[in-house]
Every structure is written in C-alpha cells, then in structure tokens.
Short mmCIF file of C-alpha atoms and ligand atoms in Angstrom, two decimals:
data_model
loop_
_atom_site.label_atom_id
_atom_site.label_comp_id
_atom_site.label_asym_id
_atom_site.label_seq_id
_atom_site.Cartn_x
_atom_site.Cartn_y
_atom_site.Cartn_z
CA MET A 1 -12.24 35.28 15.14
CA THR A 2 -14.38 35.12 12.05
CA ILE A 3 -13.31 33.64 8.76
CA ILE A 4 -12.55 35.97 5.88
CA THR A 5 -13.81 34.88 2.50
CA LEU A 6 -12.70 35.71 -1.03
CA ALA A 7 -16.19 37.07 -1.67
CA GLN A 8 -15.79 39.53 1.18
CA LEU A 9 -12.28 40.58 0.19
CA SER A 10 -13.44 41.08 -3.38
CA ALA A 11 -16.29 43.33 -2.17
CA ASP A 12 -13.93 45.26 0.13
CA LEU A 13 -11.49 45.86 -2.72
CA ASP A 14 -14.34 46.95 -4.98
CA ALA A 15 -15.60 49.38 -2.36
CA GLY A 16 -12.09 50.77 -1.85
CA LYS A 17 -12.13 49.77 1.84
CA VAL A 18 -8.77 48.12 1.53
CA SER A 19 -6.03 47.94 -1.10
CA SER A 20 -4.36 44.82 -2.45
CA THR A 21 -1.07 46.07 -1.05
CA GLU A 22 -2.55 46.36 2.45
CA LEU A 23 -4.12 42.93 2.23
CA THR A 24 -0.95 41.36 0.92
CA GLN A 25 1.15 42.99 3.64
CA GLU A 26 -1.26 41.76 6.27
CA TYR A 27 -1.14 38.16 5.09
CA LEU A 28 2.65 38.27 4.69
CA GLN A 29 2.92 39.41 8.31
CA ARG A 30 0.65 36.63 9.46
CA ILE A 31 2.72 34.07 7.56
CA ASP A 32 5.87 35.48 9.13
CA ALA A 33 4.42 35.25 12.63
CA SER A 34 2.86 31.79 12.27
CA GLU A 35 4.30 28.53 13.59
CA HIS A 36 2.43 26.05 11.43
CA ASN A 37 5.26 25.52 8.92
CA ALA A 38 2.59 25.87 6.23
CA PHE A 39 4.90 27.53 3.69
CA ILE A 40 8.10 26.31 2.07
CA SER A 41 8.96 29.67 0.51
CA VAL A 42 7.55 33.17 0.40
CA ASP A 43 8.74 35.84 -2.01
CA GLN A 44 7.52 38.99 -0.30
CA GLU A 45 8.86 41.32 -2.95
CA LEU A 46 7.17 39.46 -5.80
CA ALA A 47 3.86 39.33 -3.93
CA LEU A 48 3.98 43.05 -3.17
CA THR A 49 4.90 43.89 -6.77
CA ARG A 50 1.84 42.00 -7.98
CA ALA A 51 -0.32 43.68 -5.34
CA LYS A 52 0.85 47.13 -6.43
CA ASP A 53 0.14 46.18 -10.00
CA ALA A 54 -3.40 45.11 -9.04
CA ASP A 55 -3.96 48.37 -7.17
CA ALA A 56 -2.82 50.33 -10.24
CA LYS A 57 -5.22 48.35 -12.42
CA ARG A 58 -8.14 49.00 -10.06
CA ALA A 59 -7.22 52.70 -10.00
CA ASN A 60 -7.43 52.60 -13.80
CA GLY A 61 -10.97 51.30 -13.65
CA GLU A 62 -10.14 47.65 -14.38
CA SER A 63 -12.19 45.18 -12.42
CA SER A 64 -12.33 41.43 -12.04
CA PRO A 65 -13.64 39.63 -8.94
CA LEU A 66 -10.26 38.44 -7.68
CA LEU A 67 -8.13 41.34 -8.94
CA GLY A 68 -5.69 41.99 -6.08
CA VAL A 69 -6.80 39.11 -3.84
CA PRO A 70 -3.81 37.25 -2.35
CA ILE A 71 -3.80 33.44 -2.19
CA ALA A 72 -1.31 30.67 -1.41
CA GLN A 73 -0.01 28.23 -4.03
CA LYS A 74 0.89 24.61 -3.40
CA ASP A 75 4.60 24.13 -4.04
CA ILE A 76 3.83 21.67 -6.83
CA PHE A 77 3.11 24.53 -9.26
CA CYS A 78 6.00 26.04 -11.18
CA ILE A 79 6.13 29.84 -11.00
CA ASP A 80 8.71 31.51 -13.20
CA GLY A 81 11.77 32.61 -11.22
CA THR A 82 10.49 31.00 -8.01
CA GLN A 83 11.81 28.07 -5.98
CA THR A 84 9.59 25.06 -6.71
CA THR A 85 10.43 22.02 -4.56
CA CYS A 86 7.36 19.73 -4.67
CA GLY A 87 8.25 18.97 -1.04
CA SER A 88 11.43 17.16 -2.11
CA LYS A 89 15.11 17.53 -1.37
CA ILE A 90 15.80 16.64 -5.01
CA LEU A 91 14.26 19.97 -6.12
CA GLU A 92 15.56 22.09 -3.24
CA ASN A 93 17.63 24.28 -5.56
CA PHE A 94 15.18 24.29 -8.48
CA ILE A 95 14.06 27.69 -9.74
CA ALA A 96 11.24 27.19 -12.22
CA PRO A 97 11.90 28.71 -15.65
CA TYR A 98 8.19 28.99 -16.52
CA THR A 99 4.77 29.25 -14.87
CA ALA A 100 2.08 26.56 -14.59
CA THR A 101 -0.97 27.37 -16.71
CA VAL A 102 -3.31 27.22 -13.71
CA VAL A 103 -1.19 29.85 -11.96
CA SER A 104 -0.78 32.05 -15.03
CA ASN A 105 -4.56 31.89 -15.53
CA MET A 106 -5.03 33.08 -11.95
CA HIS A 107 -2.42 35.81 -12.41
CA ASP A 108 -4.22 36.92 -15.58
CA HIS A 109 -7.29 37.43 -13.39
CA GLY A 110 -5.19 39.55 -11.03
CA VAL A 111 -4.75 37.02 -8.21
CA VAL A 112 -1.65 37.71 -6.09
CA SER A 113 0.46 34.66 -5.18
CA LEU A 114 1.66 34.98 -1.57
CA GLY A 115 4.02 32.02 -1.45
CA LYS A 116 4.43 28.28 -1.88
CA THR A 117 2.85 25.88 0.60
CA ASN A 118 4.31 22.81 2.22
CA MET A 119 3.24 19.40 0.93
CA ASP A 120 4.02 15.71 1.01
CA GLU A 121 7.01 14.90 -1.17
CA PHE A 122 5.81 14.72 -4.80
CA ALA A 123 2.25 14.75 -3.39
CA MET A 124 2.66 11.21 -2.00
CA GLY A 125 1.11 11.04 1.44
CA SER A 126 -1.88 11.83 3.61
CA SER A 127 -0.31 13.72 6.51
CA ASN A 128 2.33 16.05 5.10
CA GLU A 129 4.90 13.99 7.02
CA THR A 130 6.79 12.91 3.90
CA SER A 131 7.79 16.53 3.16
CA HIS A 132 11.54 17.23 3.20
CA TYR A 133 10.62 20.59 4.73
CA GLY A 134 9.17 19.33 7.99
CA ASN A 135 5.74 18.56 9.40
CA VAL A 136 2.85 21.01 9.19
CA VAL A 137 0.74 21.72 12.27
CA ASN A 138 -3.02 21.41 11.87
CA PRO A 139 -4.52 24.65 13.29
CA TRP A 140 -7.21 22.48 14.94
CA SER A 141 -4.57 20.83 17.15
CA SER A 142 -5.21 21.32 20.83
CA LYS A 143 -2.62 21.88 23.52
CA GLY A 144 -0.51 18.81 24.01
CA ALA A 145 -1.51 16.99 20.80
CA THR A 146 -0.04 18.06 17.49
CA LEU A 147 -2.32 16.85 14.74
CA VAL A 148 -1.46 16.45 11.06
CA PRO A 149 -3.27 18.69 8.56
CA GLY A 150 -3.77 15.79 6.15
CA GLY A 151 -2.01 15.59 2.81
CA SER A 152 -0.67 15.95 0.38
CA SER A 153 -1.96 19.56 0.23
CA GLY A 154 -1.39 19.90 4.00
CA GLY A 155 0.40 23.27 3.87
CA SER A 156 -2.40 24.77 1.76
CA ALA A 157 -5.04 23.45 4.16
CA ALA A 158 -3.21 24.71 7.24
CA ALA A 159 -2.56 28.10 5.61
CA VAL A 160 -6.25 28.70 4.86
CA SER A 161 -7.46 27.23 8.13
CA ALA A 162 -5.00 29.36 10.12
CA GLN A 163 -6.04 32.39 8.02
CA LEU A 164 -2.56 32.92 6.64
CA ALA A 165 -4.24 33.15 3.22
CA PRO A 166 -7.93 33.44 2.39
CA ALA A 167 -7.67 30.53 -0.09
CA ALA A 168 -5.10 28.23 -1.64
CA THR A 169 -4.55 25.87 -4.52
CA GLY A 170 -4.18 22.16 -3.99
CA THR A 171 -3.85 19.09 -6.16
CA ASP A 172 -5.72 15.83 -5.86
CA THR A 173 -4.51 12.53 -7.28
CA GLY A 174 -6.29 10.29 -4.78
CA GLY A 175 -7.72 12.71 -2.23
CA SER A 176 -5.06 15.34 -1.57
CA ILE A 177 -7.45 18.29 -1.73
CA ARG A 178 -10.46 16.70 -0.06
CA GLN A 179 -8.80 14.82 2.82
CA PRO A 180 -6.85 17.85 4.15
CA ALA A 181 -9.97 20.00 3.61
CA ALA A 182 -11.87 17.57 5.84
CA PHE A 183 -9.10 17.56 8.48
CA CYS A 184 -8.88 21.39 8.59
CA ASN A 185 -12.56 22.39 8.23
CA LEU A 186 -12.41 23.69 4.67
CA THR A 187 -14.20 23.35 1.37
CA GLY A 188 -12.05 21.58 -1.22
CA ILE A 189 -12.93 20.80 -4.82
CA LYS A 190 -11.33 18.26 -7.12
CA PRO A 191 -12.59 19.20 -10.59
CA SER A 192 -13.24 16.71 -13.39
CA TYR A 193 -10.08 15.25 -14.87
CA GLY A 194 -8.97 17.54 -17.71
CA ARG A 195 -10.75 20.66 -16.41
CA CYS A 196 -7.57 22.34 -15.11
CA SER A 197 -4.39 22.21 -17.13
CA ARG A 198 -1.59 20.05 -15.74
CA TYR A 199 1.10 22.03 -17.56
CA GLY A 200 3.69 23.20 -15.05
CA MET A 201 2.17 21.18 -12.22
CA ILE A 202 4.84 18.64 -11.27
CA ALA A 203 3.48 15.24 -12.29
CA PHE A 204 2.77 12.45 -9.82
CA ALA A 205 0.27 10.17 -11.61
CA SER A 206 -0.65 11.92 -14.85
CA SER A 207 -3.94 10.11 -15.50
CA LEU A 208 -5.24 11.12 -12.05
CA ASP A 209 -3.66 14.47 -11.10
CA GLN A 210 -5.98 17.45 -10.97
CA ALA A 211 -5.62 20.95 -9.49
CA GLY A 212 -8.38 22.60 -7.49
CA PRO A 213 -9.32 25.27 -4.95
CA MET A 214 -9.20 25.04 -1.12
CA THR A 215 -11.38 27.70 0.50
CA HIS A 216 -13.74 28.42 3.39
CA THR A 217 -16.90 28.33 1.27
CA ALA A 218 -18.36 26.83 -1.89
CA GLU A 219 -18.92 30.34 -3.20
CA ASP A 220 -15.20 31.08 -2.82
CA ALA A 221 -14.33 27.77 -4.47
CA ALA A 222 -16.51 28.75 -7.44
CA MET A 223 -14.83 32.15 -7.67
CA LEU A 224 -11.33 30.70 -7.53
CA LEU A 225 -12.13 27.84 -9.90
CA ASN A 226 -13.37 30.41 -12.43
CA THR A 227 -9.83 31.78 -12.60
CA MET A 228 -8.09 28.38 -12.82
CA VAL A 229 -9.83 26.42 -15.57
CA GLY A 230 -9.61 26.59 -19.34
CA PHE A 231 -8.36 24.68 -22.33
CA ASP A 232 -4.59 24.53 -22.66
CA SER A 233 -2.90 23.26 -25.79
CA LYS A 234 0.21 22.57 -23.68
CA ASP A 235 -1.60 19.73 -21.85
CA SER A 236 -2.74 16.98 -24.20
CA THR A 237 -5.40 15.86 -21.70
CA SER A 238 -6.84 19.35 -21.22
CA LEU A 239 -10.52 19.50 -22.17
CA ASP A 240 -11.59 21.80 -24.95
CA VAL A 241 -14.94 22.75 -23.42
CA PRO A 242 -16.31 26.28 -23.12
CA ALA A 243 -15.55 28.32 -20.02
CA GLU A 244 -18.30 28.44 -17.42
CA ASP A 245 -19.06 30.84 -14.61
CA TYR A 246 -19.34 28.51 -11.63
CA THR A 247 -21.04 31.12 -9.47
CA THR A 248 -24.20 31.39 -11.57
CA GLN A 249 -25.92 28.22 -10.32
CA LEU A 250 -24.97 28.53 -6.65
CA ASN A 251 -28.40 29.75 -5.63
CA ASP A 252 -30.48 27.30 -7.66
CA SER A 253 -33.00 25.40 -5.58
CA ILE A 254 -32.10 21.80 -4.79
CA GLU A 255 -35.68 20.76 -4.26
CA GLY A 256 -36.18 17.34 -5.81
CA LEU A 257 -32.41 16.68 -5.98
CA ASN A 258 -31.73 12.93 -5.97
CA ILE A 259 -28.92 12.08 -3.58
CA GLY A 260 -27.43 8.59 -3.61
CA LEU A 261 -25.69 7.18 -0.55
CA PRO A 262 -23.37 4.37 -1.68
CA LYS A 263 -23.63 1.71 1.02
CA GLU A 264 -19.96 0.84 0.53
CA PHE A 265 -19.02 4.26 1.95
CA PHE A 266 -20.64 3.48 5.30
CA GLY A 267 -19.10 0.10 6.05
CA GLU A 268 -16.36 -1.26 8.26
CA GLY A 269 -13.58 1.14 9.18
CA LEU A 270 -15.76 4.26 9.37
CA LYS A 271 -15.74 5.83 12.86
CA PRO A 272 -19.34 5.61 14.18
CA GLU A 273 -19.29 9.26 15.26
CA ILE A 274 -18.48 10.34 11.69
CA ALA A 275 -21.27 8.15 10.33
CA THR A 276 -23.72 9.87 12.70
CA LEU A 277 -22.57 13.35 11.65
CA ILE A 278 -22.89 12.45 7.96
CA GLU A 279 -26.42 11.14 8.57
CA ARG A 280 -27.26 14.47 10.21
CA ALA A 281 -25.94 16.37 7.16
CA VAL A 282 -27.97 14.16 4.84
CA LYS A 283 -31.08 14.90 6.93
CA GLU A 284 -30.41 18.60 6.43
CA TYR A 285 -30.47 18.00 2.67
CA GLU A 286 -33.71 16.12 3.08
CA SER A 287 -35.22 19.14 4.80
CA LEU A 288 -34.10 21.24 1.82
CA GLY A 289 -36.26 19.02 -0.38
CA ALA A 290 -33.76 16.41 -1.58
CA ASN A 291 -34.67 12.74 -2.04
CA ILE A 292 -32.31 10.29 -0.42
CA LYS A 293 -31.70 6.79 -1.64
CA GLU A 294 -29.23 4.03 -0.85
CA VAL A 295 -27.22 2.90 -3.87
CA SER A 296 -24.31 0.56 -4.50
CA LEU A 297 -20.91 0.93 -6.12
CA PRO A 298 -20.11 -2.79 -6.04
CA ASN A 299 -16.52 -2.47 -7.25
CA SER A 300 -15.47 0.41 -5.01
CA HIS A 301 -13.54 -1.92 -2.67
CA LEU A 302 -11.17 -2.45 -5.61
CA ALA A 303 -10.36 1.26 -5.88
CA LEU A 304 -7.59 1.44 -3.27
CA PRO A 305 -5.65 -1.60 -4.57
CA SER A 306 -6.05 -0.42 -8.19
CA TYR A 307 -4.87 3.08 -7.28
CA TYR A 308 -1.80 1.72 -5.49
CA VAL A 309 -0.76 -0.02 -8.71
CA ILE A 310 -1.67 2.69 -11.23
CA ALA A 311 -0.41 5.73 -9.28
CA PRO A 312 3.02 4.24 -8.42
CA ALA A 313 3.35 2.91 -12.00
CA GLU A 314 2.84 6.38 -13.44
CA ALA A 315 5.00 7.93 -10.72
CA SER A 316 7.90 5.58 -11.44
CA SER A 317 7.88 6.80 -15.03
CA ASN A 318 7.29 10.50 -14.23
CA LEU A 319 10.01 10.62 -11.60
CA SER A 320 12.68 9.13 -13.86
CA ARG A 321 13.41 12.70 -15.05
CA PHE A 322 15.00 13.52 -11.69
CA ASP A 323 18.42 12.11 -12.43
CA GLY A 324 20.83 14.86 -11.37
CA VAL A 325 21.70 15.71 -14.97
CA ARG A 326 19.36 18.48 -16.02
CA TYR A 327 18.03 20.07 -12.86
CA GLY A 328 17.72 19.66 -9.13
CA TYR A 329 20.02 17.98 -6.68
CA ARG A 330 23.16 16.12 -7.80
CA THR A 331 25.27 14.02 -5.45
CA GLU A 332 28.67 15.47 -4.66
CA GLU A 333 30.95 12.51 -5.25
CA TYR A 334 30.58 9.82 -7.88
CA THR A 335 32.74 7.58 -10.01
CA ASP A 336 30.72 7.33 -13.22
CA LEU A 337 27.30 8.16 -14.70
CA VAL A 338 25.45 5.19 -13.21
CA ASP A 339 26.98 5.89 -9.81
CA MET A 340 25.89 9.53 -10.13
CA TYR A 341 22.30 8.52 -10.98
CA THR A 342 22.14 6.04 -8.14
CA LYS A 343 23.57 8.30 -5.47
CA THR A 344 21.56 11.33 -6.62
CA ARG A 345 18.27 9.47 -6.45
CA SER A 346 19.13 7.61 -3.23
CA GLU A 347 20.05 10.85 -1.49
CA GLY A 348 17.47 13.10 -3.15
CA PHE A 349 14.26 11.10 -2.67
CA GLY A 350 12.62 10.27 0.65
CA ASP A 351 11.49 6.78 1.70
CA GLU A 352 7.84 7.01 0.60
CA VAL A 353 8.82 8.21 -2.87
CA LYS A 354 11.37 5.39 -3.17
CA ARG A 355 8.72 2.88 -2.08
CA ARG A 356 6.35 4.09 -4.81
CA ILE A 357 9.05 4.06 -7.49
CA MET A 358 9.94 0.47 -6.61
CA ILE A 359 6.29 -0.69 -6.53
CA GLY A 360 5.60 1.09 -9.83
CA ALA A 361 8.66 -0.26 -11.60
CA TYR A 362 7.75 -3.76 -10.40
CA ALA A 363 4.12 -3.47 -11.56
CA LEU A 364 5.26 -2.32 -15.00
CA SER A 365 8.04 -4.90 -15.45
CA SER A 366 7.52 -7.33 -18.32
CA GLY A 367 6.72 -10.40 -16.22
CA TYR A 368 4.19 -8.62 -14.01
CA TYR A 369 2.60 -6.03 -16.29
CA ASP A 370 -0.47 -8.15 -17.08
CA ALA A 371 -0.93 -9.37 -13.53
CA TYR A 372 -0.79 -5.90 -11.98
CA TYR A 373 -0.91 -2.90 -14.29
CA SER A 374 -3.32 -4.27 -16.93
CA LYS A 375 -5.52 -5.77 -14.26
CA ALA A 376 -5.67 -2.48 -12.35
CA GLN A 377 -6.66 -0.65 -15.55
CA LYS A 378 -9.50 -3.12 -16.08
CA LEU A 379 -10.71 -2.63 -12.52
CA ARG A 380 -10.57 1.12 -13.08
CA ARG A 381 -13.03 0.71 -15.93
CA LEU A 382 -15.40 -1.34 -13.73
CA ILE A 383 -15.26 1.34 -11.03
CA ALA A 384 -16.09 4.06 -13.59
CA ASN A 385 -18.96 1.94 -14.94
CA ASP A 386 -20.45 1.67 -11.44
CA PHE A 387 -20.63 5.47 -11.28
CA ASN A 388 -22.24 5.65 -14.74
CA ASP A 389 -24.91 3.25 -13.50
CA VAL A 390 -25.78 5.10 -10.29
CA PHE A 391 -25.81 8.49 -12.01
CA LYS A 392 -28.70 7.22 -14.13
CA GLU A 393 -30.82 7.55 -10.98
CA CYS A 394 -28.96 10.10 -8.83
CA ASP A 395 -27.83 13.69 -9.33
CA VAL A 396 -25.02 13.48 -6.78
CA LEU A 397 -23.55 10.95 -4.34
CA MET A 398 -22.69 11.63 -0.71
CA GLY A 399 -20.71 10.01 2.08
CA PRO A 400 -17.91 10.77 4.50
CA THR A 401 -14.69 12.22 3.05
CA THR A 402 -12.49 10.22 5.39
CA PRO A 403 -12.98 7.29 7.78
CA SER A 404 -11.37 9.19 10.68
CA THR A 405 -10.50 12.72 11.82
CA ALA A 406 -7.03 14.31 11.87
CA PHE A 407 -4.58 12.05 13.72
CA SER A 408 -1.46 12.86 15.69
CA ALA A 409 1.85 13.20 13.95
CA GLY A 410 3.75 9.91 13.89
CA SER A 411 0.75 7.72 14.63
CA ASN A 412 0.48 6.19 11.13
CA SER A 413 4.05 6.63 9.93
CA ASP A 414 5.17 3.01 10.42
CA ASP A 415 2.18 1.51 8.67
CA PRO A 416 1.81 2.58 5.02
CA VAL A 417 -1.44 0.67 4.56
CA ALA A 418 -3.07 2.47 7.52
CA MET A 419 -1.96 5.74 5.91
CA TYR A 420 -3.27 4.70 2.48
CA LEU A 421 -6.71 3.90 3.99
CA ASN A 422 -7.26 7.64 4.55
CA ASP A 423 -8.23 7.90 0.89
CA ILE A 424 -10.56 4.93 0.71
CA TYR A 425 -13.61 7.11 -0.07
CA THR A 426 -11.88 9.73 -2.22
CA ILE A 427 -9.90 7.56 -4.66
CA PRO A 428 -12.88 6.18 -6.65
CA ALA A 429 -13.69 9.68 -8.01
CA ASN A 430 -10.09 10.11 -9.20
CA LEU A 431 -10.11 6.75 -10.96
CA ALA A 432 -13.37 7.70 -12.71
CA GLY A 433 -12.26 11.31 -13.43
CA LEU A 434 -15.30 12.76 -11.65
CA PRO A 435 -15.63 16.11 -9.87
CA ALA A 436 -15.90 15.82 -6.09
CA ALA A 437 -15.93 18.06 -3.03
CA SER A 438 -15.38 17.90 0.68
CA ILE A 439 -17.40 20.39 2.71
CA GLN A 440 -17.55 21.16 6.44
CA ALA A 441 -20.21 19.08 8.17
CA GLY A 442 -19.63 19.40 11.90
CA PHE A 443 -17.32 18.32 14.69
CA THR A 444 -16.71 15.20 16.73
CA SER A 445 -16.98 15.23 20.51
CA ALA A 446 -13.22 15.85 20.55
CA GLY A 447 -13.84 19.09 18.65
CA LEU A 448 -12.34 17.93 15.37
CA PRO A 449 -13.86 18.78 11.98
CA ILE A 450 -15.26 16.19 9.61
CA GLY A 451 -15.95 16.42 5.88
CA LEU A 452 -19.03 15.57 3.85
CA HIS A 453 -17.96 14.11 0.50
CA ILE A 454 -20.06 14.96 -2.58
CA ILE A 455 -19.42 13.39 -5.99
CA ALA A 456 -21.09 14.71 -9.17
CA PRO A 457 -21.26 13.42 -12.75
CA TYR A 458 -18.50 14.33 -15.19
CA LEU A 459 -18.13 18.09 -15.80
CA GLN A 460 -20.93 18.98 -13.41
CA GLU A 461 -18.85 21.23 -11.18
CA SER A 462 -21.67 23.79 -11.19
CA LYS A 463 -24.07 21.24 -9.75
CA LEU A 464 -21.48 20.17 -7.16
CA LEU A 465 -20.92 23.76 -6.03
CA ASN A 466 -24.65 24.47 -6.01
CA VAL A 467 -25.29 21.47 -3.75
CA ALA A 468 -22.44 22.51 -1.44
CA HIS A 469 -23.53 26.15 -1.29
CA GLN A 470 -27.14 25.33 -0.43
CA TYR A 471 -25.96 23.40 2.62
CA GLN A 472 -23.66 26.24 3.68
CA LYS A 473 -26.59 28.65 3.51
CA VAL A 474 -28.39 26.73 6.26
CA THR A 475 -25.42 25.63 8.40
CA ASP A 476 -22.49 27.45 9.96
CA TRP A 477 -19.81 24.76 10.31
CA HIS A 478 -17.77 26.46 7.58
CA THR A 479 -17.73 29.76 9.49
CA LEU A 480 -16.02 28.31 12.56
CA SER A 481 -12.41 29.24 12.74
CA ALA A 482 -9.59 27.07 14.05
CA PRO A 483 -8.22 27.70 17.54
CA GLY A 484 -4.78 28.17 15.96
CA ALA A 485 -5.92 30.80 13.45
CA SER A 486 -4.04 34.05 13.16
CA ALA A 487 -5.25 36.52 15.78
CA HIS A 488 -5.07 39.67 13.68
CA ASN A 489 -7.87 41.19 11.69
CA VAL A 490 -7.32 42.18 8.11
CA GLY A 491 -6.31 45.81 7.98
CA GLU A 492 -5.26 45.80 11.63
CA LYS A 493 -1.59 46.52 12.13
CA ALA A 494 0.39 43.60 13.52
N1 LIG B 501 -2.75 10.11 -0.18
C1 LIG B 501 -2.74 9.62 -1.52
C2 LIG B 501 -1.35 9.16 -1.87
O1 LIG B 501 -0.52 9.18 -1.03
C3 LIG B 501 -3.23 10.67 -2.48
C4 LIG B 501 -2.23 11.72 -2.76
C5 LIG B 501 -2.72 12.78 -3.70
O2 LIG B 501 -3.91 12.90 -3.96
N2 LIG B 501 -1.77 13.50 -4.25
O3 LIG B 501 -1.07 8.77 -2.95
#
C-alpha cells in the first residue's frame, strides 16, 4: 500500500478527481475501522460540514493548496465546541469555548479537522502510555509485540503512519513531534520557538512548547506549516516576522552545504545499528555535494537535566489552573475548598503529571530556586551559545533523532529516567529555540524505522525543509508504509 501525500490530495482535489466530502468520508471510515486507539474523539458531523463547505468553495472557483484536505489534530489544541482533553482525566468533560490560533489558521486555509488524536497526559511522556485514554499501537508493531508509537504526539504519529489521516499536528516541548515521527517512519518538524502561536494550545512548558506538522514528506510538512504559522497578538511570545512560503526553497541545490555532526550525539547510549544507518544517510548527503565535518556542542550533556528542571517548573505553574473550580473534573465529595482542590487534583491527574508538578514546585521553592531553577536557566544559555558557535561554520547539524527504536509497551514504564533518555538528542534544540526535523532514514534489521535529526539556525525552516526534501528525492524510506496501515485506497468504498 502506497503512502498518500498532501501534495497528491491537493492535486487530486484541484483536478476534480475527488471531493473533500469523499476524502473526509474515507478517512472517517478508516478511523472507525482502525484498532490503534489513535484518536480520543472524532466529530464526524463537524468534519463533514467543513468538507462540504470546502467543496462549495472549490465549486465557486476558490483555491488554496489545502482547501478541503482532511487532517488530524492533536488533542492539545482547543477547537470551539469540541471536547479537548489533553490526554487527561481532569479535562474529560471540557468542551473548548474557543479555537487555537494554529487550528483557526489552518481552517482559514480550508483544512478539514477530522478529529483529536491521543497523546501523553499534558504532553508529558515519550510513549503515549501516560494518556488517560489508553495506549496507542504503533502501526509498525509486528505480530506478538505491541510497540509504542512514541510520545507525546503518539496518536498523531500512529494516525498518519496507519493512513487514518494524511497528516497531523503535533507539539514539541522536548521532542514530542520528532521522537514519535522517528518511531513511526514520518517527517516531523518542530519550528523555531515563536513561529506558531501557542494561543489555545494547552500549556505544558511555555518557554519550550511549539506546534508543528507530522507528515510523510518534507514537501507536505512545508505545505502544512504554511497554513499554521503567523504572528498572533494573543500570544506574547509569537514572532512578528513576515509570512514565508516554505515550499519555494525545497528544490534548491544543497551542493556545498556544510553539515556539522556533533560528536556528543554519537556517544554512549546510541544503538550501534542506528549509528550505522545515520552514517549511511550522511554519506548520501555527501554524494549530493555536502561537506561533512565533526563539531562539538560541549554543554549538550547538560540539556536533559536542565530540561527536567525547567519543564516541570513551568508545568507546575501552568497546571495550577486545573483546580476543579472553573472547568474540568471536580471531585464528588469534599468538606471544604482545600479538600476539594486536593481531591480534584489527586483524582484528576495521573502519576507522571503529579511527579512533574512536585519536582517543579520543589525546584521553584524559595530555598531551592537558585540551586535548581536559576542554575538550569544559566545552563540553557550555555547550550544555546554552543549552537551559535557551531552555526558560524555549519549550515545545519545532523545526528540520530533517538538513541533507540520503538520499544514495547510497558518496558520503560517503571523507570522514568530511561523514559526521559528518549529525548536526549532532541531537547537541546528546544532549549535553544531552534527549528529541527526528524526524517525517515531507514530500518534496523528488526524492520523498525529510525529518524535522522536535522537542526537548523533560528528561523531557517526553509533551509531545514530544503535539506530534508533533497534527501527524500534520492531515497524512498519515507514512501514505505507501515504493516498496520489501513488497507483501503482513497476513493475506494470500505
Ligand atoms: N518526552 C518529553 C517529556 O516527557 C518531551 C515531551 C514533549 O515534547 N511534549 O517531557
């Protein structure tokens, strides 16, 4: 079964080969028939109303590349009138009263939202196992071994990989777009911090959170990103920079491109088979005319410990709003206000979220603030400075996205540090606010996909996508579809 790209669907809609309503119906049927648990909620009626609307617009001569193309939305994005859980029991009954800017931007471009995808609770996790709504099955699982799709955007990754949607949104605070993209053989982009508005995207760690596309190809990622970005006065950290068309530089030659390989990304902990596959991908770039050079990010070993102070600190503050008073779950029986708060939060949050709130509150407490939070902020600056230094001599950096491939459900659940190590290569880009991608770069002998990680200088998403696209033009890893992908063809009746 071949993959279906946004570019192809856009061309088919343009040529009148298929309507948005037909496409939307097809994907809704696939979602209905699938057993990956990739979605938390699907509003069929709403999706079909939008599809009809897109068809009417096309009939009226309106055109926009993604007008009428259905995609899946991570359940971290508020959509007016729609259940928005963020993977948590505490928001099980929450119907959003407004729409996230990223989603309303996509809707303005005519994108049809199919439904809300499963995710780790409040985006905290690397396997989707912290979701209140159950585990998600990685479509690359083989008989007998159920593998995780990665996290926290695990439902989005599984949905695209299983072809239940041609693309999806994700969010990335420490790796949550790129790690599941690597585990499910997808292209995932974390844009520069500030590029996509955070308004209406439920906050985890506000100085790190960033929305981005999860697709089969870099070209699709460029197309979807075009509809997501833009300045938003409702997010004080949104960047007021002019809109760009990310598809225009995709075909630029990368001859003479200077690629840096940070030696810290190839050290202890990396599975040798992944190292070999990454070396092969780098060789491919060399044959395209790129220059390869080893570089060093000497403070990158401090990224994981800094992140696990800063992210929980911000989360402990952000999550204080879930108190049972204004929205979401409220405990049934309580004696007074404090008892209500305590029981609501004890019953409403899962263990990983509670762990982060406790770590964060501790790191911010008056006696420990300097020792933990201030120190982590200083390390963050050193990590960002390392990138500034290497980008004086390199156009992009490359390495593996993750130290291992998708693992079986339950295998890391008792060891939070083992779980946290999944993001050892992805977190530095979040701390420095840089754009980064994971692209498909081959398979291990066990048949599991691996991701090539590419990091670009600030605001150079076009360069990042260009570098990714050039590789996809000469390789076909991204075209290989998961064994668990939906068996139907678009347009074929179920
Ligand atoms: N896995 C990391 C964490 O658990 C990153 C999550 C994310 O990027 N949202 O915090």
